[in-house]
C-alpha cells in the first residue's frame, strides 16, 4: 500500500546516501513514483556514466511502484505552470505534485520551495525537520 509519493530528488538522495536518505529507506516499501520522475532518476544515473543495464538493475533493486503519467495528471501539471513559473518548477516537479494531488498522498522531496507553494498538496522535505510535525511515522523514525 502506498502512503507517500517520491520525488526524483528523494530517490537520488537515497542512492547518493545524502542527508534525508534514512527517511526514504524507512518508507521505501510504502511509496510510489511517477514514470516522469523515474525518468529523471534514470537520466541522472545515465549522466553519471551508468549503462542502461546498470540503471535497470539499480531501479529494480529499489522495488519501486511506478505509476504512469495520465491525462488528468497532465492537465493538473500543465495548469500548475503559471502558478509555479516564478519559483522555477520543472515539468518533473509539477508531475510529482500532480501525482501527489491525484492520490491524496504526501510527497517526499528535497525541494524546500514546494512547501511554500500552498497548492493543496502535502509536501514533506526529507532534509529538514518540517516533516516531523506532519507525519507521526516519520517522527517515530527520527526519534530512533
mmCIF file of N, CA and C in Angstrom:
data_model
loop_
_atom_site.group_PDB
_atom_site.id
_atom_site.type_symbol
_atom_site.label_atom_id
_atom_site.label_comp_id
_atom_site.label_asym_id
_atom_site.label_seq_id
_atom_site.Cartn_x
_atom_site.Cartn_y
_atom_site.Cartn_z
ATOM 1 N N UNK A 1 0.836 -1.186 0.000
ATOM 2 C CA UNK A 1 0.000 0.000 0.000
ATOM 3 C C UNK A 1 0.879 1.247 0.000
ATOM 4 N N UNK A 2 0.526 2.183 -0.817
ATOM 5 C CA UNK A 2 1.308 3.413 -0.918
ATOM 6 C C UNK A 2 0.823 4.455 0.084
ATOM 7 N N UNK A 3 1.776 5.026 0.796
ATOM 8 C CA UNK A 3 1.487 6.097 1.744
ATOM 9 C C UNK A 3 2.201 7.390 1.404
ATOM 10 N N UNK A 4 3.139 7.331 0.456
ATOM 11 C CA UNK A 4 3.935 8.501 0.083
ATOM 12 C C UNK A 4 4.222 8.476 -1.411
ATOM 13 N N UNK A 5 4.365 9.666 -1.969
ATOM 14 C CA UNK A 5 4.847 9.829 -3.341
ATOM 15 C C UNK A 5 6.293 10.289 -3.250
ATOM 16 N N UNK A 6 7.156 9.691 -4.043
ATOM 17 C CA UNK A 6 8.563 10.088 -4.056
ATOM 18 C C UNK A 6 8.860 11.016 -5.219
ATOM 19 N N UNK A 7 9.541 12.097 -4.918
ATOM 20 C CA UNK A 7 10.114 12.949 -5.946
ATOM 21 C C UNK A 7 11.444 12.325 -6.365
ATOM 22 N N UNK A 8 11.890 12.627 -7.565
ATOM 23 C CA UNK A 8 13.184 12.125 -8.030
ATOM 24 C C UNK A 8 14.299 12.507 -7.064
ATOM 25 N N UNK A 9 14.212 13.696 -6.481
ATOM 26 C CA UNK A 9 15.269 14.153 -5.566
ATOM 27 C C UNK A 9 15.392 13.258 -4.343
ATOM 28 N N UNK A 10 14.283 12.688 -3.888
ATOM 29 C CA UNK A 10 14.319 11.791 -2.729
ATOM 30 C C UNK A 10 15.017 10.480 -3.089
ATOM 31 N N UNK A 11 14.739 9.955 -4.277
ATOM 32 C CA UNK A 11 15.413 8.734 -4.732
ATOM 33 C C UNK A 11 16.901 8.992 -4.909
ATOM 34 N N UNK A 12 17.245 10.126 -5.496
ATOM 35 C CA UNK A 12 18.664 10.451 -5.695
ATOM 36 C C UNK A 12 19.376 10.648 -4.363
ATOM 37 N N UNK A 13 18.689 11.221 -3.380
ATOM 38 C CA UNK A 13 19.279 11.353 -2.040
ATOM 39 C C UNK A 13 19.572 9.973 -1.464
ATOM 40 N N UNK A 14 18.643 9.042 -1.661
ATOM 41 C CA UNK A 14 18.841 7.670 -1.195
ATOM 42 C C UNK A 14 20.032 7.027 -1.901
ATOM 43 N N UNK A 15 20.067 7.118 -3.206
ATOM 44 C CA UNK A 15 21.132 6.470 -3.978
ATOM 45 C C UNK A 15 22.507 7.061 -3.699
ATOM 46 N N UNK A 16 22.540 8.334 -3.330
ATOM 47 C CA UNK A 16 23.810 9.009 -3.040
ATOM 48 C C UNK A 16 24.124 9.069 -1.548
ATOM 49 N N UNK A 17 23.275 8.410 -0.736
ATOM 50 C CA UNK A 17 23.453 8.395 0.717
ATOM 51 C C UNK A 17 23.585 9.810 1.286
ATOM 52 N N UNK A 18 22.719 10.693 0.819
ATOM 53 C CA UNK A 18 22.718 12.086 1.249
ATOM 54 C C UNK A 18 21.826 12.260 2.473
ATOM 55 N N UNK A 19 21.917 13.422 3.137
ATOM 56 C CA UNK A 19 21.020 13.687 4.265
ATOM 57 C C UNK A 19 19.559 13.487 3.852
ATOM 58 N N UNK A 20 18.814 12.818 4.705
ATOM 59 C CA UNK A 20 17.421 12.506 4.432
ATOM 60 C C UNK A 20 17.222 11.126 3.832
ATOM 61 N N UNK A 21 18.311 10.487 3.391
ATOM 62 C CA UNK A 21 18.171 9.166 2.766
ATOM 63 C C UNK A 21 17.590 8.146 3.737
ATOM 64 N N UNK A 22 17.882 8.300 5.015
ATOM 65 C CA UNK A 22 17.347 7.362 6.008
ATOM 66 C C UNK A 22 15.824 7.441 6.089
ATOM 67 N N UNK A 23 15.264 8.606 5.834
ATOM 68 C CA UNK A 23 13.809 8.764 5.808
ATOM 69 C C UNK A 23 13.236 7.943 4.654
ATOM 70 N N UNK A 24 13.846 8.061 3.497
ATOM 71 C CA UNK A 24 13.381 7.337 2.310
ATOM 72 C C UNK A 24 13.505 5.833 2.527
ATOM 73 N N UNK A 25 14.609 5.385 3.077
ATOM 74 C CA UNK A 25 14.803 3.955 3.348
ATOM 75 C C UNK A 25 13.686 3.419 4.237
ATOM 76 N N UNK A 26 13.327 4.189 5.253
ATOM 77 C CA UNK A 26 12.325 3.753 6.221
ATOM 78 C C UNK A 26 10.948 3.525 5.605
ATOM 79 N N UNK A 27 10.612 4.263 4.564
ATOM 80 C CA UNK A 27 9.269 4.171 3.986
ATOM 81 C C UNK A 27 9.259 3.672 2.540
ATOM 82 N N UNK A 28 10.386 3.231 2.028
ATOM 83 C CA UNK A 28 10.511 2.874 0.611
ATOM 84 C C UNK A 28 9.451 1.883 0.145
ATOM 85 N N UNK A 29 9.105 0.916 0.979
ATOM 86 C CA UNK A 29 8.115 -0.089 0.579
ATOM 87 C C UNK A 29 6.692 0.467 0.562
ATOM 88 N N UNK A 30 6.527 1.697 1.027
ATOM 89 C CA UNK A 30 5.202 2.326 1.076
ATOM 90 C C UNK A 30 5.094 3.491 0.101
ATOM 91 N N UNK A 31 5.952 3.506 -0.906
ATOM 92 C CA UNK A 31 5.996 4.667 -1.785
ATOM 93 C C UNK A 31 5.620 4.334 -3.218
ATOM 94 N N UNK A 32 5.310 5.388 -3.950
ATOM 95 C CA UNK A 32 5.006 5.304 -5.365
ATOM 96 C C UNK A 32 5.738 6.456 -6.045
ATOM 97 N N UNK A 33 6.087 6.273 -7.310
ATOM 98 C CA UNK A 33 6.756 7.320 -8.076
ATOM 99 C C UNK A 33 6.127 7.375 -9.466
ATOM 100 N N UNK A 34 6.058 8.565 -10.010
ATOM 101 C CA UNK A 34 5.559 8.753 -11.367
ATOM 102 C C UNK A 34 6.606 8.292 -12.374
ATOM 103 N N UNK A 35 6.145 7.800 -13.505
ATOM 104 C CA UNK A 35 7.071 7.419 -14.571
ATOM 105 C C UNK A 35 7.901 8.618 -15.032
ATOM 106 N N UNK A 36 7.350 9.818 -14.920
ATOM 107 C CA UNK A 36 8.091 11.035 -15.279
ATOM 108 C C UNK A 36 9.277 11.224 -14.336
ATOM 109 N N UNK A 37 9.029 11.078 -13.038
ATOM 110 C CA UNK A 37 10.099 11.264 -12.060
ATOM 111 C C UNK A 37 11.111 10.126 -12.113
ATOM 112 N N UNK A 38 10.639 8.939 -12.450
ATOM 113 C CA UNK A 38 11.567 7.828 -12.658
ATOM 114 C C UNK A 38 12.511 8.156 -13.810
ATOM 115 N N UNK A 39 11.979 8.760 -14.855
ATOM 116 C CA UNK A 39 12.807 9.159 -15.993
ATOM 117 C C UNK A 39 13.895 10.145 -15.568
ATOM 118 N N UNK A 40 13.572 11.035 -14.633
ATOM 119 C CA UNK A 40 14.581 11.973 -14.123
ATOM 120 C C UNK A 40 15.703 11.227 -13.407
ATOM 121 N N UNK A 41 15.337 10.233 -12.611
ATOM 122 C CA UNK A 41 16.336 9.428 -11.899
ATOM 123 C C UNK A 41 17.204 8.680 -12.911
ATOM 124 N N UNK A 42 16.568 8.067 -13.889
ATOM 125 C CA UNK A 42 17.300 7.331 -14.922
ATOM 126 C C UNK A 42 18.277 8.252 -15.643
ATOM 127 N N UNK A 43 17.827 9.452 -15.996
ATOM 128 C CA UNK A 43 18.684 10.413 -16.700
ATOM 129 C C UNK A 43 19.898 10.792 -15.866
ATOM 130 N N UNK A 44 19.685 10.994 -14.580
ATOM 131 C CA UNK A 44 20.801 11.372 -13.701
ATOM 132 C C UNK A 44 21.817 10.228 -13.600
ATOM 133 N N UNK A 45 21.328 9.010 -13.471
ATOM 134 C CA UNK A 45 22.232 7.861 -13.404
ATOM 135 C C UNK A 45 23.001 7.699 -14.717
ATOM 136 N N UNK A 46 22.315 7.911 -15.833
ATOM 137 C CA UNK A 46 22.976 7.830 -17.143
ATOM 138 C C UNK A 46 24.014 8.942 -17.288
ATOM 139 N N UNK A 47 23.667 10.144 -16.816
ATOM 140 C CA UNK A 47 24.623 11.264 -16.845
ATOM 141 C C UNK A 47 25.891 10.939 -16.062
ATOM 142 N N UNK A 48 25.727 10.127 -15.026
ATOM 143 C CA UNK A 48 26.868 9.748 -14.185
ATOM 144 C C UNK A 48 27.635 8.552 -14.743
ATOM 145 N N UNK A 49 27.291 8.135 -15.969
ATOM 146 C CA UNK A 49 28.074 7.104 -16.643
ATOM 147 C C UNK A 49 27.564 5.682 -16.528
ATOM 148 N N UNK A 50 26.395 5.477 -15.933
ATOM 149 C CA UNK A 50 25.871 4.117 -15.826
ATOM 150 C C UNK A 50 25.296 3.662 -17.160
ATOM 151 N N UNK A 51 25.489 2.395 -17.455
ATOM 152 C CA UNK A 51 24.883 1.812 -18.655
ATOM 153 C C UNK A 51 23.400 1.572 -18.389
ATOM 154 N N UNK A 52 22.647 1.338 -19.452
ATOM 155 C CA UNK A 52 21.225 1.060 -19.280
ATOM 156 C C UNK A 52 21.017 -0.176 -18.413
ATOM 157 N N UNK A 53 21.840 -1.182 -18.600
ATOM 158 C CA UNK A 53 21.724 -2.410 -17.808
ATOM 159 C C UNK A 53 21.954 -2.120 -16.321
ATOM 160 N N UNK A 54 22.964 -1.330 -16.020
ATOM 161 C CA UNK A 54 23.240 -0.967 -14.623
ATOM 162 C C UNK A 54 22.094 -0.153 -14.034
ATOM 163 N N UNK A 55 21.568 0.782 -14.810
ATOM 164 C CA UNK A 55 20.447 1.600 -14.342
ATOM 165 C C UNK A 55 19.244 0.711 -14.052
ATOM 166 N N UNK A 56 18.949 -0.203 -14.951
ATOM 167 C CA UNK A 56 17.813 -1.110 -14.749
ATOM 168 C C UNK A 56 17.990 -1.947 -13.479
ATOM 169 N N UNK A 57 19.205 -2.385 -13.211
ATOM 170 C CA UNK A 57 19.479 -3.169 -12.001
ATOM 171 C C UNK A 57 19.248 -2.333 -10.744
ATOM 172 N N UNK A 58 19.719 -1.102 -10.760
ATOM 173 C CA UNK A 58 19.544 -0.214 -9.602
ATOM 174 C C UNK A 58 18.065 0.052 -9.362
ATOM 175 N N UNK A 59 17.346 0.411 -10.407
ATOM 176 C CA UNK A 59 15.916 0.718 -10.277
ATOM 177 C C UNK A 59 15.150 -0.520 -9.815
ATOM 178 N N UNK A 60 15.462 -1.665 -10.381
ATOM 179 C CA UNK A 60 14.803 -2.909 -9.998
ATOM 180 C C UNK A 60 15.040 -3.235 -8.525
ATOM 181 N N UNK A 61 16.268 -3.033 -8.066
ATOM 182 C CA UNK A 61 16.614 -3.330 -6.670
ATOM 183 C C UNK A 61 15.828 -2.465 -5.690
ATOM 184 N N UNK A 62 15.424 -1.281 -6.119
ATOM 185 C CA UNK A 62 14.655 -0.398 -5.234
ATOM 186 C C UNK A 62 13.235 -0.905 -5.018
ATOM 187 N N UNK A 63 12.726 -1.695 -5.945
ATOM 188 C CA UNK A 63 11.379 -2.240 -5.809
ATOM 189 C C UNK A 63 10.290 -1.185 -5.828
ATOM 190 N N UNK A 64 10.477 -0.160 -6.623
ATOM 191 C CA UNK A 64 9.537 0.957 -6.659
ATOM 192 C C UNK A 64 8.217 0.587 -7.322
ATOM 193 N N UNK A 65 7.136 1.147 -6.801
ATOM 194 C CA UNK A 65 5.858 1.090 -7.500
ATOM 195 C C UNK A 65 5.836 2.306 -8.424
ATOM 196 N N UNK A 66 5.755 2.065 -9.714
ATOM 197 C CA UNK A 66 5.847 3.126 -10.712
ATOM 198 C C UNK A 66 4.487 3.285 -11.383
ATOM 199 N N UNK A 67 3.956 4.510 -11.342
ATOM 200 C CA UNK A 67 2.662 4.777 -11.957
ATOM 201 C C UNK A 67 2.833 5.600 -13.225
ATOM 202 N N UNK A 68 2.022 5.293 -14.243
ATOM 203 C CA UNK A 68 2.086 6.078 -15.476
ATOM 204 C C UNK A 68 1.530 7.484 -15.258
ATOM 205 N N UNK A 69 1.990 8.391 -16.078
ATOM 206 C CA UNK A 69 1.524 9.777 -16.061
ATOM 207 C C UNK A 69 0.295 9.841 -16.964
ATOM 208 N N UNK A 70 -0.878 10.081 -16.371
ATOM 209 C CA UNK A 70 -2.111 10.019 -17.151
ATOM 210 C C UNK A 70 -2.613 11.409 -17.568
ATOM 211 N N UNK A 71 -3.730 11.429 -18.251
ATOM 212 C CA UNK A 71 -4.268 12.676 -18.794
ATOM 213 C C UNK A 71 -4.657 13.653 -17.689
ATOM 214 N N UNK A 72 -5.296 13.168 -16.631
ATOM 215 C CA UNK A 72 -5.685 14.062 -15.531
ATOM 216 C C UNK A 72 -4.457 14.710 -14.904
ATOM 217 N N UNK A 73 -3.398 13.932 -14.720
ATOM 218 C CA UNK A 73 -2.163 14.487 -14.160
ATOM 219 C C UNK A 73 -1.534 15.476 -15.135
ATOM 220 N N UNK A 74 -1.646 15.198 -16.430
ATOM 221 C CA UNK A 74 -1.101 16.113 -17.439
ATOM 222 C C UNK A 74 -1.793 17.470 -17.356
ATOM 223 N N UNK A 75 -3.107 17.466 -17.223
ATOM 224 C CA UNK A 75 -3.826 18.734 -17.098
ATOM 225 C C UNK A 75 -3.430 19.470 -15.822
ATOM 226 N N UNK A 76 -3.383 18.747 -14.710
ATOM 227 C CA UNK A 76 -3.030 19.395 -13.442
ATOM 228 C C UNK A 76 -1.619 19.973 -13.515
ATOM 229 N N UNK A 77 -0.670 19.190 -14.013
ATOM 230 C CA UNK A 77 0.715 19.664 -14.118
ATOM 231 C C UNK A 77 0.806 20.864 -15.051
ATOM 232 N N UNK A 78 0.086 20.820 -16.147
ATOM 233 C CA UNK A 78 0.091 21.939 -17.085
ATOM 234 C C UNK A 78 -0.499 23.199 -16.482
ATOM 235 N N UNK A 79 -1.576 23.045 -15.738
ATOM 236 C CA UNK A 79 -2.224 24.204 -15.114
ATOM 237 C C UNK A 79 -1.400 24.767 -13.959
ATOM 238 N N UNK A 80 -0.484 23.982 -13.425
ATOM 239 C CA UNK A 80 0.405 24.480 -12.364
ATOM 240 C C UNK A 80 1.475 25.428 -12.896
ATOM 241 N N UNK A 81 1.770 25.338 -14.186
ATOM 242 C CA UNK A 81 2.872 26.138 -14.734
ATOM 243 C C UNK A 81 2.754 27.629 -14.432
ATOM 244 N N UNK A 82 1.623 28.285 -14.711
ATOM 245 C CA UNK A 82 1.553 29.723 -14.411
ATOM 246 C C UNK A 82 1.706 30.024 -12.917
ATOM 247 N N UNK A 83 1.279 29.083 -12.083
ATOM 248 C CA UNK A 83 1.348 29.291 -10.632
ATOM 249 C C UNK A 83 2.741 29.069 -10.066
ATOM 250 N N UNK A 84 3.569 28.325 -10.781
ATOM 251 C CA UNK A 84 4.876 27.932 -10.233
ATOM 252 C C UNK A 84 6.059 28.419 -11.065
ATOM 253 N N UNK A 85 5.784 29.073 -12.161
ATOM 254 C CA UNK A 85 6.863 29.535 -13.045
ATOM 255 C C UNK A 85 7.845 30.438 -12.315
ATOM 256 N N UNK A 86 7.348 31.310 -11.447
ATOM 257 C CA UNK A 86 8.216 32.282 -10.762
ATOM 258 C C UNK A 86 9.224 31.620 -9.825
ATOM 259 N N UNK A 87 8.939 30.403 -9.370
ATOM 260 C CA UNK A 87 9.885 29.706 -8.489
ATOM 261 C C UNK A 87 10.667 28.626 -9.236
ATOM 262 N N UNK A 88 10.454 28.539 -10.543
ATOM 263 C CA UNK A 88 11.277 27.682 -11.384
ATOM 264 C C UNK A 88 10.982 26.197 -11.338
ATOM 265 N N UNK A 89 9.747 25.804 -11.022
ATOM 266 C CA UNK A 89 9.444 24.377 -11.003
ATOM 267 C C UNK A 89 9.513 23.791 -12.410
ATOM 268 N N UNK A 90 10.151 22.657 -12.509
ATOM 269 C CA UNK A 90 10.289 21.957 -13.785
ATOM 270 C C UNK A 90 9.031 21.135 -14.065
ATOM 271 N N UNK A 91 8.969 20.591 -15.264
ATOM 272 C CA UNK A 91 7.881 19.678 -15.593
ATOM 273 C C UNK A 91 7.884 18.486 -14.642
ATOM 274 N N UNK A 92 9.062 17.958 -14.331
ATOM 275 C CA UNK A 92 9.164 16.833 -13.405
ATOM 276 C C UNK A 92 8.623 17.177 -12.028
ATOM 277 N N UNK A 93 8.924 18.377 -11.550
ATOM 278 C CA UNK A 93 8.405 18.831 -10.255
ATOM 279 C C UNK A 93 6.881 18.859 -10.287
ATOM 280 N N UNK A 94 6.342 19.434 -11.350
ATOM 281 C CA UNK A 94 4.886 19.547 -11.473
ATOM 282 C C UNK A 94 4.235 18.177 -11.657
ATOM 283 N N UNK A 95 4.920 17.256 -12.317
ATOM 284 C CA UNK A 95 4.403 15.892 -12.464
ATOM 285 C C UNK A 95 4.312 15.209 -11.103
ATOM 286 N N UNK A 96 5.313 15.418 -10.272
ATOM 287 C CA UNK A 96 5.312 14.834 -8.931
ATOM 288 C C UNK A 96 4.188 15.422 -8.089
ATOM 289 N N UNK A 97 4.048 16.736 -8.122
ATOM 290 C CA UNK A 97 2.964 17.393 -7.388
ATOM 291 C C UNK A 97 1.608 16.904 -7.886
ATOM 292 N N UNK A 98 1.501 16.692 -9.178
ATOM 293 C CA UNK A 98 0.269 16.200 -9.774
ATOM 294 C C UNK A 98 -0.081 14.798 -9.268
ATOM 295 N N UNK A 99 0.913 13.927 -9.180
ATOM 296 C CA UNK A 99 0.670 12.577 -8.669
ATOM 297 C C UNK A 99 0.253 12.625 -7.201
ATOM 298 N N UNK A 100 0.936 13.443 -6.409
ATOM 299 C CA UNK A 100 0.569 13.583 -5.001
ATOM 300 C C UNK A 100 -0.857 14.072 -4.833
ATOM 301 N N UNK A 101 -1.231 15.055 -5.631
ATOM 302 C CA UNK A 101 -2.591 15.604 -5.586
ATOM 303 C C UNK A 101 -3.597 14.538 -6.018
ATOM 304 N N UNK A 102 -3.296 13.843 -7.099
ATOM 305 C CA UNK A 102 -4.185 12.819 -7.640
ATOM 306 C C UNK A 102 -4.457 11.696 -6.643
ATOM 307 N N UNK A 103 -3.414 11.269 -5.935
ATOM 308 C CA UNK A 103 -3.555 10.159 -4.985
ATOM 309 C C UNK A 103 -3.916 10.609 -3.577
ATOM 310 N N UNK A 104 -3.800 11.912 -3.316
ATOM 311 C CA UNK A 104 -4.056 12.420 -1.967
ATOM 312 C C UNK A 104 -3.003 11.967 -0.974
ATOM 313 N N UNK A 105 -1.767 11.805 -1.456
ATOM 314 C CA UNK A 105 -0.674 11.329 -0.604
ATOM 315 C C UNK A 105 0.382 12.411 -0.421
ATOM 316 N N UNK A 106 1.069 12.391 0.730
ATOM 317 C CA UNK A 106 2.175 13.331 0.927
ATOM 318 C C UNK A 106 3.340 13.000 0.000
ATOM 319 N N UNK A 107 4.061 14.036 -0.378
ATOM 320 C CA UNK A 107 5.217 13.894 -1.261
ATOM 321 C C UNK A 107 6.488 14.057 -0.452
ATOM 322 N N UNK A 108 7.433 13.157 -0.650
ATOM 323 C CA UNK A 108 8.754 13.273 -0.040
ATOM 324 C C UNK A 108 9.710 13.837 -1.082
ATOM 325 N N UNK A 109 10.375 14.932 -0.728
ATOM 326 C CA UNK A 109 11.262 15.625 -1.651
ATOM 327 C C UNK A 109 12.405 16.278 -0.891
ATOM 328 N N UNK A 110 13.386 16.765 -1.618
ATOM 329 C CA UNK A 110 14.439 17.591 -1.016
ATOM 330 C C UNK A 110 14.218 19.062 -1.356
ATOM 331 N N UNK A 111 13.202 19.345 -2.157
ATOM 332 C CA UNK A 111 12.950 20.706 -2.642
ATOM 333 C C UNK A 111 12.108 21.517 -1.666
ATOM 334 N N UNK A 112 12.764 22.308 -0.856
ATOM 335 C CA UNK A 112 12.120 23.101 0.194
ATOM 336 C C UNK A 112 11.079 24.086 -0.347
ATOM 337 N N UNK A 113 11.300 24.624 -1.527
ATOM 338 C CA UNK A 113 10.412 25.650 -2.074
ATOM 339 C C UNK A 113 8.979 25.139 -2.261
ATOM 340 N N UNK A 114 8.807 23.835 -2.442
ATOM 341 C CA UNK A 114 7.471 23.288 -2.645
ATOM 342 C C UNK A 114 6.551 23.522 -1.453
ATOM 343 N N UNK A 115 7.110 23.545 -0.259
ATOM 344 C CA UNK A 115 6.311 23.695 0.963
ATOM 345 C C UNK A 115 5.550 25.014 0.963
ATOM 346 N N UNK A 116 6.161 26.049 0.427
ATOM 347 C CA UNK A 116 5.580 27.390 0.472
ATOM 348 C C UNK A 116 4.601 27.677 -0.660
ATOM 349 N N UNK A 117 4.344 26.731 -1.520
ATOM 350 C CA UNK A 117 3.507 26.983 -2.693
ATOM 351 C C UNK A 117 2.012 26.994 -2.401
ATOM 352 N N UNK A 118 1.581 26.362 -1.331
ATOM 353 C CA UNK A 118 0.160 26.319 -0.968
ATOM 354 C C UNK A 118 -0.720 25.838 -2.121
ATOM 355 N N UNK A 119 -0.417 24.666 -2.621
ATOM 356 C CA UNK A 119 -1.154 24.094 -3.743
ATOM 357 C C UNK A 119 -2.134 23.012 -3.304
ATOM 358 N N UNK A 120 -2.302 22.855 -2.005
ATOM 359 C CA UNK A 120 -3.202 21.824 -1.513
ATOM 360 C C UNK A 120 -2.604 20.434 -1.555
ATOM 361 N N UNK A 121 -1.282 20.368 -1.603
ATOM 362 C CA UNK A 121 -0.570 19.094 -1.625
ATOM 363 C C UNK A 121 0.344 19.050 -0.406
ATOM 364 N N UNK A 122 0.330 17.932 0.306
ATOM 365 C CA UNK A 122 1.173 17.767 1.487
ATOM 366 C C UNK A 122 2.597 17.446 1.035
ATOM 367 N N UNK A 123 3.501 18.381 1.272
ATOM 368 C CA UNK A 123 4.901 18.220 0.880
ATOM 369 C C UNK A 123 5.749 18.078 2.131
ATOM 370 N N UNK A 124 6.572 17.042 2.172
ATOM 371 C CA UNK A 124 7.443 16.798 3.313
ATOM 372 C C UNK A 124 8.890 16.771 2.839
ATOM 373 N N UNK A 125 9.675 17.697 3.363
ATOM 374 C CA UNK A 125 11.074 17.825 2.960
ATOM 375 C C UNK A 125 11.915 16.879 3.806
ATOM 376 N N UNK A 126 12.614 15.957 3.164
ATOM 377 C CA UNK A 126 13.338 14.917 3.901
ATOM 378 C C UNK A 126 14.610 15.417 4.559
ATOM 379 N N UNK A 127 15.080 16.586 4.187
ATOM 380 C CA UNK A 127 16.327 17.110 4.756
ATOM 381 C C UNK A 127 16.095 18.111 5.866
ATOM 382 N N UNK A 128 14.866 18.295 6.263
ATOM 383 C CA UNK A 128 14.548 19.260 7.309
ATOM 384 C C UNK A 128 13.598 18.629 8.306
ATOM 385 N N UNK A 129 13.447 19.269 9.424
ATOM 386 C CA UNK A 129 12.535 18.770 10.449
ATOM 387 C C UNK A 129 11.085 19.106 10.147
ATOM 388 N N UNK A 130 10.813 19.735 9.018
ATOM 389 C CA UNK A 130 9.450 20.118 8.679
ATOM 390 C C UNK A 130 8.527 18.903 8.573
ATOM 391 N N UNK A 131 9.062 17.761 8.168
ATOM 392 C CA UNK A 131 8.238 16.564 8.008
ATOM 393 C C UNK A 131 7.800 15.998 9.355
ATOM 394 N N UNK A 132 8.490 16.321 10.422
ATOM 395 C CA UNK A 132 8.222 15.694 11.712
ATOM 396 C C UNK A 132 6.826 15.987 12.236
ATOM 397 N N UNK A 133 6.385 17.222 12.125
ATOM 398 C CA UNK A 133 5.080 17.554 12.662
ATOM 399 C C UNK A 133 3.944 17.045 11.784
ATOM 400 N N UNK A 134 4.233 16.664 10.565
ATOM 401 C CA UNK A 134 3.188 16.238 9.645
ATOM 402 C C UNK A 134 3.003 14.729 9.590
ATOM 403 N N UNK A 135 3.968 13.968 10.033
ATOM 404 C CA UNK A 135 3.885 12.525 9.886
ATOM 405 C C UNK A 135 4.370 11.809 11.139
ATOM 406 N N UNK A 136 3.446 11.246 11.924
ATOM 407 C CA UNK A 136 3.856 10.521 13.127
ATOM 408 C C UNK A 136 4.813 9.374 12.818
ATOM 409 N N UNK A 137 4.620 8.694 11.701
ATOM 410 C CA UNK A 137 5.504 7.580 11.358
ATOM 411 C C UNK A 137 6.934 8.070 11.175
ATOM 412 N N UNK A 138 7.097 9.187 10.478
ATOM 413 C CA UNK A 138 8.430 9.737 10.278
ATOM 414 C C UNK A 138 8.968 10.322 11.576
ATOM 415 N N UNK A 139 8.097 10.851 12.413
ATOM 416 C CA UNK A 139 8.519 11.370 13.715
ATOM 417 C C UNK A 139 9.125 10.238 14.535
ATOM 418 N N UNK A 140 8.465 9.090 14.547
ATOM 419 C CA UNK A 140 8.981 7.945 15.295
ATOM 420 C C UNK A 140 10.334 7.511 14.762
ATOM 421 N N UNK A 141 10.507 7.541 13.455
ATOM 422 C CA UNK A 141 11.776 7.159 12.862
ATOM 423 C C UNK A 141 12.865 8.141 13.268
ATOM 424 N N UNK A 142 12.548 9.423 13.264
ATOM 425 C CA UNK A 142 13.538 10.450 13.589
ATOM 426 C C UNK A 142 13.988 10.347 15.040
ATOM 427 N N UNK A 143 13.136 9.799 15.896
ATOM 428 C CA UNK A 143 13.476 9.670 17.314
ATOM 429 C C UNK A 143 14.415 8.503 17.583
ATOM 430 N N UNK A 144 14.589 7.615 16.611
ATOM 431 C CA UNK A 144 15.429 6.420 16.812
ATOM 432 C C UNK A 144 16.885 6.782 16.871
#
